[in-house]
CSV table of C-alpha atoms in Angstrom, one decimal:
chain,number,residue,atom,x,y,z
A,28,MET,CA,13.5,10.4,-8.7
A,29,ARG,CA,11.1,13.0,-6.5
A,30,PRO,CA,12.4,13.6,-3.0
A,31,GLN,CA,8.8,12.5,-1.7
A,32,TYR,CA,9.5,9.2,-3.2
A,33,TYR,CA,12.2,8.7,-1.1
A,34,THR,CA,10.5,9.4,1.5
A,35,ALA,CA,7.3,7.6,1.2
A,36,ALA,CA,9.5,4.4,0.8
A,37,LYS,CA,11.3,4.7,3.8
A,38,ILE,CA,7.6,5.8,5.3
A,39,LEU,CA,6.9,2.3,3.9
A,40,ARG,CA,9.5,0.3,5.4
A,41,LYS,CA,9.1,2.2,8.7
A,42,ALA,CA,5.3,0.8,8.3
A,43,ARG,CA,6.1,-2.3,7.3
A,44,GLU,CA,8.5,-3.1,10.6
A,45,SER,CA,5.7,-1.4,12.6
A,46,ALA,CA,3.5,-4.5,11.3
A,47,LEU,CA,6.2,-7.4,11.8
A,48,GLN,CA,6.5,-6.2,15.1
A,49,GLY,CA,3.1,-5.8,16.7
A,50,ARG,CA,2.3,-2.3,16.1
A,51,THR,CA,-0.6,-2.6,13.7
A,52,GLU,CA,-1.9,1.3,14.9
A,53,GLU,CA,1.5,3.0,14.0
A,54,ALA,CA,1.7,0.8,10.9
A,55,VAL,CA,-1.6,1.9,10.0
A,56,ARG,CA,-0.7,5.6,10.7
A,57,GLU,CA,2.7,5.6,8.6
A,58,TYR,CA,1.0,3.5,5.6
A,59,GLN,CA,-1.7,6.5,5.4
A,60,ARG,CA,1.2,9.1,5.5
A,61,GLY,CA,2.6,7.9,2.5
A,62,ILE,CA,-0.4,7.7,0.5
A,63,ASN,CA,-1.0,10.8,1.1
A,64,LEU,CA,2.0,11.9,0.0
A,65,LEU,CA,2.0,10.2,-3.2
A,66,ARG,CA,-1.1,11.3,-3.5
A,67,THR,CA,-0.5,14.8,-3.7
A,68,LEU,CA,1.6,14.0,-6.6
A,69,PRO,CA,1.2,14.1,-10.6
A,70,PRO,CA,0.5,10.6,-11.9
A,71,GLU,CA,3.4,8.5,-12.9
A,72,ASN,CA,5.0,5.0,-13.0
A,73,ALA,CA,7.4,5.2,-9.7
A,74,ARG,CA,4.6,7.4,-7.8
A,75,ASP,CA,2.1,3.9,-9.0
A,76,VAL,CA,4.4,1.8,-8.3
A,77,LEU,CA,4.5,3.0,-4.6
A,78,LEU,CA,1.0,3.6,-4.3
A,79,SER,CA,0.7,-0.4,-5.4
A,80,HIS,CA,2.7,-1.6,-2.4
A,81,LEU,CA,1.9,0.9,0.4
A,82,TYR,CA,-2.0,-0.1,-0.4
A,83,LEU,CA,-1.4,-3.9,-0.6
A,84,ALA,CA,0.9,-2.9,3.2
A,85,HIS,CA,-1.8,-1.6,4.3
A,86,TYR,CA,-4.6,-4.1,3.5
A,87,GLN,CA,-2.3,-7.0,4.8
A,88,THR,CA,-1.9,-5.1,7.7
A,89,LEU,CA,-5.6,-4.1,8.2
A,90,VAL,CA,-6.8,-7.8,6.9
A,91,LEU,CA,-6.1,-9.3,10.2
A,92,GLU,CA,-8.6,-7.1,12.4
A,93,GLU,CA,-12.2,-8.5,11.9
A,94,LYS,CA,-13.6,-5.0,12.3
A,95,THR,CA,-12.1,-3.2,9.7
A,96,ARG,CA,-12.5,-5.2,6.8
A,97,GLU,CA,-14.0,-3.2,4.6
A,98,VAL,CA,-11.2,-0.7,4.5
A,99,ALA,CA,-9.0,-3.4,3.8
A,100,LEU,CA,-10.7,-4.5,0.8
A,101,GLU,CA,-10.5,-1.0,-0.2
A,102,SER,CA,-7.0,-0.7,0.2
A,103,LEU,CA,-6.7,-4.3,-1.8
A,104,HIS,CA,-8.8,-3.2,-4.6
A,105,LEU,CA,-6.6,0.6,-5.1
A,106,GLY,CA,-3.2,-1.7,-4.4
A,107,VAL,CA,-4.5,-4.2,-7.2
A,108,SER,CA,-5.7,-1.2,-9.6
A,109,TYR,CA,-2.3,0.6,-9.1
A,110,ALA,CA,-0.2,-2.8,-9.9
A,111,ARG,CA,-2.3,-3.7,-13.0
A,112,SER,CA,-1.7,0.0,-14.4
A,113,THR,CA,1.9,0.1,-13.8
A,114,ARG,CA,2.8,-3.4,-15.0
A,115,ASP,CA,5.4,-3.9,-12.1
A,116,PRO,CA,6.4,-7.7,-11.4
A,117,LEU,CA,6.8,-7.6,-7.9
A,118,ALA,CA,3.8,-5.0,-7.5
A,119,ARG,CA,1.7,-7.3,-9.9
A,120,ALA,CA,3.0,-10.7,-7.6
A,121,VAL,CA,1.8,-9.0,-4.5
A,122,ALA,CA,-1.3,-7.9,-5.4
A,123,GLU,CA,-1.9,-11.8,-6.8
A,124,GLU,CA,-0.8,-13.2,-3.3
A,125,CYS,CA,-3.0,-11.0,-2.2
A,126,MET,CA,-5.9,-11.8,-4.0
A,127,SER,CA,-5.1,-15.6,-3.7
A,128,GLY,CA,-5.8,-14.9,0.4
A,129,ALA,CA,-8.9,-12.6,0.1
A,130,ASN,CA,-11.1,-15.1,-1.5
A,131,VAL,CA,-13.0,-11.6,-3.0
A,132,GLN,CA,-13.6,-10.6,-6.6
A,133,LEU,CA,-12.7,-6.8,-7.1
């Protein structure tokens, strides 16, 4: 596995911890950092699974702020797309949970 995947997984964990502690801005920066890192790599399943989790966690953090609804919905759309393409059961379950709470049709 590429070292960038380990870095992205650490970024995801750190961002989730920040979000849970109410440090939304820090969490959003970390999610974006992880997304940017992974988007420099060629497509493959492991990358796409991580991107799905990063985008969906980004959505879950942003959805609480009304002023960022459009950005949140874009993250939801991308996270769901990656989850569907990877066929990863956990990513798909998170995507379904996000979709059911979003009340939107993508």
